[in-house]
mmCIF file of C-alpha atoms in Angstrom:
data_model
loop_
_atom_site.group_PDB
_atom_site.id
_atom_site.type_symbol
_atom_site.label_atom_id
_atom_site.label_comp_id
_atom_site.label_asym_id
_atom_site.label_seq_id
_atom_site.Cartn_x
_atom_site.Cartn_y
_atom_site.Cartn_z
ATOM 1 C CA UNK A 11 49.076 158.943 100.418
ATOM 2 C CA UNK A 12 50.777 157.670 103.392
ATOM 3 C CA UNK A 13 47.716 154.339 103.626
ATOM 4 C CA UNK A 14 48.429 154.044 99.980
ATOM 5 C CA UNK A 15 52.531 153.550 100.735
ATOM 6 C CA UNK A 16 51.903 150.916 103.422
ATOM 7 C CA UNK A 17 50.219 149.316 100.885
ATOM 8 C CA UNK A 18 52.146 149.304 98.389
ATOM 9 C CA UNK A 19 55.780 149.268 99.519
ATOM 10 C CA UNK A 20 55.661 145.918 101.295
ATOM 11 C CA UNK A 21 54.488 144.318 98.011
ATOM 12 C CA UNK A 22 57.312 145.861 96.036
ATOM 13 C CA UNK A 23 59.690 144.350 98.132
ATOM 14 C CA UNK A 24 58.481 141.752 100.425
ATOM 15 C CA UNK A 25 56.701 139.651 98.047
ATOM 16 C CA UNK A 26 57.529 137.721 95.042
ATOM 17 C CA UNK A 27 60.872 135.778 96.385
ATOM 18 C CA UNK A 28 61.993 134.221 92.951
ATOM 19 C CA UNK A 29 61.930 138.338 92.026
ATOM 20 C CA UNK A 30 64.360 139.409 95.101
ATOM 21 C CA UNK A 31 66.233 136.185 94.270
ATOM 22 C CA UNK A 32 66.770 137.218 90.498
ATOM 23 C CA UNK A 33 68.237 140.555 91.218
ATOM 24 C CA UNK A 34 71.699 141.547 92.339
ATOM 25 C CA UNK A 35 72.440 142.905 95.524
ATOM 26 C CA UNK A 36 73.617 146.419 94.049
ATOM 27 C CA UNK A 37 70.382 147.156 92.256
ATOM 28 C CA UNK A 38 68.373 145.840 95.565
ATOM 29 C CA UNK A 39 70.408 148.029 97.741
ATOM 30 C CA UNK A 40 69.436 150.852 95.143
ATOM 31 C CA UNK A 41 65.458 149.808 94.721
ATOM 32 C CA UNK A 42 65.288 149.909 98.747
ATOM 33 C CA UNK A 43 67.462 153.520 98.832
ATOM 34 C CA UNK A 44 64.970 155.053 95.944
ATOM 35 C CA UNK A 45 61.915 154.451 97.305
ATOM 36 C CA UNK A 46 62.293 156.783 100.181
ATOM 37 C CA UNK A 47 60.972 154.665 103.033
ATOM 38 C CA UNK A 48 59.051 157.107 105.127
ATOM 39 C CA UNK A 49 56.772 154.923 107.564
ATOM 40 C CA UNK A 50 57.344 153.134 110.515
ATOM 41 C CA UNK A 51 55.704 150.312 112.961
ATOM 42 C CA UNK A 52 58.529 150.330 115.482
ATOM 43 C CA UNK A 53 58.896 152.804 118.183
ATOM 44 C CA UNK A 54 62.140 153.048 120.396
ATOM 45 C CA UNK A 55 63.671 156.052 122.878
ATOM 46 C CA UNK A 56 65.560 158.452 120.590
ATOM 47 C CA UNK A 57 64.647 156.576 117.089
ATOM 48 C CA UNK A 58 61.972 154.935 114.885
ATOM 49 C CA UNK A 59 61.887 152.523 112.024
ATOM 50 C CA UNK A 60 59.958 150.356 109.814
ATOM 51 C CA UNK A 61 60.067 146.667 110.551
ATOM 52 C CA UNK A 62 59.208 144.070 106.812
ATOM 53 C CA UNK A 63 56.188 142.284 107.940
ATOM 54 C CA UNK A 64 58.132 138.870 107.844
ATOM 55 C CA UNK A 65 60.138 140.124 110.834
ATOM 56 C CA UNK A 66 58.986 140.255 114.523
ATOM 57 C CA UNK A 67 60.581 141.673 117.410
ATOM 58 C CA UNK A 68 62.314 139.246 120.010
ATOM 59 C CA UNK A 69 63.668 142.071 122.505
ATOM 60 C CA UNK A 70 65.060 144.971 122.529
ATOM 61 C CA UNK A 71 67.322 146.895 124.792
ATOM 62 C CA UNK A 72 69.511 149.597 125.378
ATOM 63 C CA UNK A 73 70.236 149.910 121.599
ATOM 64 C CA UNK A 74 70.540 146.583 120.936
ATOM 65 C CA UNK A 75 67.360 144.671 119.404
ATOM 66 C CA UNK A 76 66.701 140.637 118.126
ATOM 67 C CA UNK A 77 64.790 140.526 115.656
ATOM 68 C CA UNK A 78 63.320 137.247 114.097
ATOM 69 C CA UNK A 79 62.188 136.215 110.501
ATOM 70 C CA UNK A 80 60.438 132.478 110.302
ATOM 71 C CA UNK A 81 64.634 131.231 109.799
ATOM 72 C CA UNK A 82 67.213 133.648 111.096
ATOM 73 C CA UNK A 83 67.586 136.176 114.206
ATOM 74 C CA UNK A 84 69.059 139.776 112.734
ATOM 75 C CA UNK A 85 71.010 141.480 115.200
ATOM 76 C CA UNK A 86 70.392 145.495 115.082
ATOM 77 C CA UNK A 87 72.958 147.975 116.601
ATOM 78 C CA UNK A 88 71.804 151.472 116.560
ATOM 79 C CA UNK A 89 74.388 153.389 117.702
ATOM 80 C CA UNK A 90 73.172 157.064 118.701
ATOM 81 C CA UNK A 91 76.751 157.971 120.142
ATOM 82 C CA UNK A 92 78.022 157.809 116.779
ATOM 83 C CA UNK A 93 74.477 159.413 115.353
ATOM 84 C CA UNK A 94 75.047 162.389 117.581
ATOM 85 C CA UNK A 95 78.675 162.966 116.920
ATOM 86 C CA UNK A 96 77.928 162.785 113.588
ATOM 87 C CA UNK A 97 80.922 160.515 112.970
ATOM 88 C CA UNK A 98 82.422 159.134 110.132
ATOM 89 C CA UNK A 99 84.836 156.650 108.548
ATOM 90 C CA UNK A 100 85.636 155.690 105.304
ATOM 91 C CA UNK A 101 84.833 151.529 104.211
ATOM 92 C CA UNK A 102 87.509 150.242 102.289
ATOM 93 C CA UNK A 103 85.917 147.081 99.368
ATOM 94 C CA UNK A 104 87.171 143.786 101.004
ATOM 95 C CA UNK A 105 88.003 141.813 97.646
ATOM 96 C CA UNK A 106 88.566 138.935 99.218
ATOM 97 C CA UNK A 107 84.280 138.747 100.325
ATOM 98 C CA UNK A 108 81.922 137.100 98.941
ATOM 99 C CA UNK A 109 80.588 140.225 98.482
ATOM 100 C CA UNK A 110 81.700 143.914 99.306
ATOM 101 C CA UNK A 111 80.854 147.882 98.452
ATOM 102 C CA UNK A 112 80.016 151.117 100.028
ATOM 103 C CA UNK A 113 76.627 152.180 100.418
ATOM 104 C CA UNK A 114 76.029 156.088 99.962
ATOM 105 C CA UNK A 115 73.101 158.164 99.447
ATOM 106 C CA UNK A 116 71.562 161.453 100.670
ATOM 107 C CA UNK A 117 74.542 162.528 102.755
ATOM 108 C CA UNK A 118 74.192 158.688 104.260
ATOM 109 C CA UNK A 119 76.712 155.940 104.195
ATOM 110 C CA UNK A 120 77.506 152.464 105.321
ATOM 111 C CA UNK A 121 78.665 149.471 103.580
ATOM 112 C CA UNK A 122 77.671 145.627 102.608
ATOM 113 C CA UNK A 123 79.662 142.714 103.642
ATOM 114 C CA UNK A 124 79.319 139.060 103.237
ATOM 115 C CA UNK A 125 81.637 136.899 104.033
ATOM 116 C CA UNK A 126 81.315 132.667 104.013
ATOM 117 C CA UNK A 127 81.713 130.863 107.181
ATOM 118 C CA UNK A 128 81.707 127.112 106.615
ATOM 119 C CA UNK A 129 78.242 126.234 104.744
ATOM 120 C CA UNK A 130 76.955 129.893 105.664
ATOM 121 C CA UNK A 131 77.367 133.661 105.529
ATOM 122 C CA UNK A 132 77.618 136.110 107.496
ATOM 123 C CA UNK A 133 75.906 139.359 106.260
ATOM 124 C CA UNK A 134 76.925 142.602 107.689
ATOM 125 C CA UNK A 135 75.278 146.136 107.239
ATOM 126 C CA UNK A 136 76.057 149.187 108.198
ATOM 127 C CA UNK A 137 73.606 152.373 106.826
ATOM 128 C CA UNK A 138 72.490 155.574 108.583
ATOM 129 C CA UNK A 139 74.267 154.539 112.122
ATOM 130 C CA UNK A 140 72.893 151.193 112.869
ATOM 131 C CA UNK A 141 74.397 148.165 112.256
ATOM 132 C CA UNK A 142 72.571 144.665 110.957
ATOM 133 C CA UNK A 143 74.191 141.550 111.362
ATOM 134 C CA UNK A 144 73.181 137.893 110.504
ATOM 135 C CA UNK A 145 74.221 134.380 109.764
ATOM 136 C CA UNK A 146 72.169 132.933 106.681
ATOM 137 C CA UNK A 147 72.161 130.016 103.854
ATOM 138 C CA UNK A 148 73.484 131.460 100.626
ATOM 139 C CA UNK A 149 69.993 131.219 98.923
ATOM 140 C CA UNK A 150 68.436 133.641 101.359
ATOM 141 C CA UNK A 151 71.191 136.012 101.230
ATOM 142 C CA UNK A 152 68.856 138.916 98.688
ATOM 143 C CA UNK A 153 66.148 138.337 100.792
ATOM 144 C CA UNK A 154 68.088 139.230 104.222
ATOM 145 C CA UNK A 155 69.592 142.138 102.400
ATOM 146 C CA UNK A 156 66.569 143.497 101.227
ATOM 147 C CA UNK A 157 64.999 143.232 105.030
ATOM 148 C CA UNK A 158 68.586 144.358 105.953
ATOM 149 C CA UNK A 159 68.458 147.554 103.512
ATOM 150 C CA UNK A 160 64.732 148.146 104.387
ATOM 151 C CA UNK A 161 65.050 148.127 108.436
ATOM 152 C CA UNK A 162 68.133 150.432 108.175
ATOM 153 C CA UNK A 163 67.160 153.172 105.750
ATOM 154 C CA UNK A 164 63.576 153.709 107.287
ATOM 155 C CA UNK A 165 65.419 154.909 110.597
ATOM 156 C CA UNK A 166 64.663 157.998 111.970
ATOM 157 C CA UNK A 167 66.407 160.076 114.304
ATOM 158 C CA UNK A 168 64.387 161.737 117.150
ATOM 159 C CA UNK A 169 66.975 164.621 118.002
ATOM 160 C CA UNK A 170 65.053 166.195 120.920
ATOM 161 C CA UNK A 171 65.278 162.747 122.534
ATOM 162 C CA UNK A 172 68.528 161.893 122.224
ATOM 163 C CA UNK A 173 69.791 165.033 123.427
ATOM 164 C CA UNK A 174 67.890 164.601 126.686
ATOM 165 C CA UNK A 175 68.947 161.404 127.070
ATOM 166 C CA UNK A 176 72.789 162.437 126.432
ATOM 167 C CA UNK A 177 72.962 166.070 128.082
ATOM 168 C CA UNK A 178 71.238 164.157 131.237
ATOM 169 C CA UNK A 179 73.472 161.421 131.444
ATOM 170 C CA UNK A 180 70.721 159.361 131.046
ATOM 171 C CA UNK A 181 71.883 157.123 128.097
ATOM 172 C CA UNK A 182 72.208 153.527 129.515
ATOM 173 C CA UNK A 183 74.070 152.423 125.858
ATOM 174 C CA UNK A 184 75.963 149.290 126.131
ATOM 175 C CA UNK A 185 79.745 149.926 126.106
ATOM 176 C CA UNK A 186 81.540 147.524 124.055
ATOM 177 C CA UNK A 187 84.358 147.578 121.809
ATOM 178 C CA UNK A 188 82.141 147.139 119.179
ATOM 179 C CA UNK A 189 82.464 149.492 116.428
ATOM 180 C CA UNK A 190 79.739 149.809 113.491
ATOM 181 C CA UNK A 191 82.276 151.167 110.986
ATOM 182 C CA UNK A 192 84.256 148.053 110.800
ATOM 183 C CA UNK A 193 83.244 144.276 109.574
ATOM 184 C CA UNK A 194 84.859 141.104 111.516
ATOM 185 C CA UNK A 195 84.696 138.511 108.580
ATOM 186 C CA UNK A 196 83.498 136.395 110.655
ATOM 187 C CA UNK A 197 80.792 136.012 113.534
ATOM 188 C CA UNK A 198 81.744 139.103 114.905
ATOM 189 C CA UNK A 199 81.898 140.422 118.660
ATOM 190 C CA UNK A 200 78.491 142.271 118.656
ATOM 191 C CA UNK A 201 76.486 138.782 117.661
ATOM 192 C CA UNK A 202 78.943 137.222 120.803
ATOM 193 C CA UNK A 203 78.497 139.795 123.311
ATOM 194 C CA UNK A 204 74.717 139.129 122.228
ATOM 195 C CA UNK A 205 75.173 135.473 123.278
ATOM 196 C CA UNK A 206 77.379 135.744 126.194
ATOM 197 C CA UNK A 207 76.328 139.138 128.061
ATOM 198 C CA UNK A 208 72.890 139.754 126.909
ATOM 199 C CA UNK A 209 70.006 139.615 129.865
ATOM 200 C CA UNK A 210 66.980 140.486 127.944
ATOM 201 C CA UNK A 211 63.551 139.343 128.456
ATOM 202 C CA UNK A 212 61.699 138.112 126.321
ATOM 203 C CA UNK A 213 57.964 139.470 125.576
ATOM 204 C CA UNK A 214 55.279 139.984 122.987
ATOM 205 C CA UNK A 215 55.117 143.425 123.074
ATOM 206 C CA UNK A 216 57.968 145.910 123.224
ATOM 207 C CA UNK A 217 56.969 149.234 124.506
ATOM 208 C CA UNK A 218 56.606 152.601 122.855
ATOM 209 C CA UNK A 219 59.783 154.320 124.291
ATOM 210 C CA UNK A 220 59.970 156.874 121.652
ATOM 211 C CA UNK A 221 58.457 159.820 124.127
ATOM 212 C CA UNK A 222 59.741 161.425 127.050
ATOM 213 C CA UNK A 223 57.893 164.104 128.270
#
């Protein structure tokens, strides 16, 4: 079953753009939710998720990962703080977005917020306690949701893991003032403390971290 699923689900959604194109973000959001994404081809300490096969990996660290389609770089936030405290706050609809709603299913929630910024938009998700952001043209805006919707929902949550790292004061999480519950409208301080602060290197492979013995 599960070779038959890796088969199958990145056809459903990763092929076919004039299809993705056609439909509205609510009913992508709720395609993506349905399915029940349960594999995954990225491996990180304290989580796990699957990555569309459009995407690649730029660098990851402490939490904070670049990821690249052929066009844009996503910036992904997983915030295990928040995981582990099992917090919570409530998204209020921004009318004034280009596009805005709450995301909630199986005990999970997050929201969807686009906003224009000169000739582009920025796309913010929260879902499941990570956080994508990116800066795209308006026509690819149901395509970097559905990557957006895909990435997020697959995570998985290694508990033993990130209690180690917590109880042994060995989480090395960057501490910003960024905060996953709330949008910017505009390019917001996670993408530039990315930018400014950021002293990744970059690689081909990133290693499998999800293990500590």
């Amino acid at each position: 079953m599960r070779k038959i699923l890796l088969i199958i689900f990145p056809l459903l959604f990763l092929t076919g753009c004039a299809n993705i194109n056609n439909t509205n973000l609510e009913d992508i959001e709720k395609d993506v939710l349905n399915s029940n994404i349960n594999i995954n081809n990225q491996f990180r300490s304290g989580y796990k998720y699957y990555l569309p096969r459009d995407l690649n990996v730029i660098d990851s660290l402490d939490y904070n990962e670049r990821l690249n389609s052929n066009k844009y770089i996503y910036y992904l936030y997983v915030d295990i703080i928040s995981y582990n405290n099992k917090a919570k706050n409530d998204y209020k609809i921004n009318y004034d977005a280009y596009f805005s709603n709450k995301i909630i299913y199986n005990n999970k929630y997050g929201y969807l917020e686009i906003n224009k910024q000169k000739d582009k938009y920025l796309v913010e998700m929260m879902y499941n306690y990570a956080k994508i952001e990116v800066m795209v043209e308006e026509k690819d805006i149901n395509e970097t949701v559905t990557n957006s919707m895909i990435i997020l929902s697959s995570i998985e949550y290694n508990n033993k893991v990130i209690n180690h790292l917590i109880g042994n004061g060995s989480f090395n999480g960057t501490e910003t003032d960024f905060n996953i519950f709330k949008t910017k409208k505009n390019e917001s301080n996670f993408i530039n403390y990315i930018k400014e602060y950021d002293k990744y290197e970059e690689t081909e492979d990133v290693p499998d971290l999800d293990l500590i013995k």
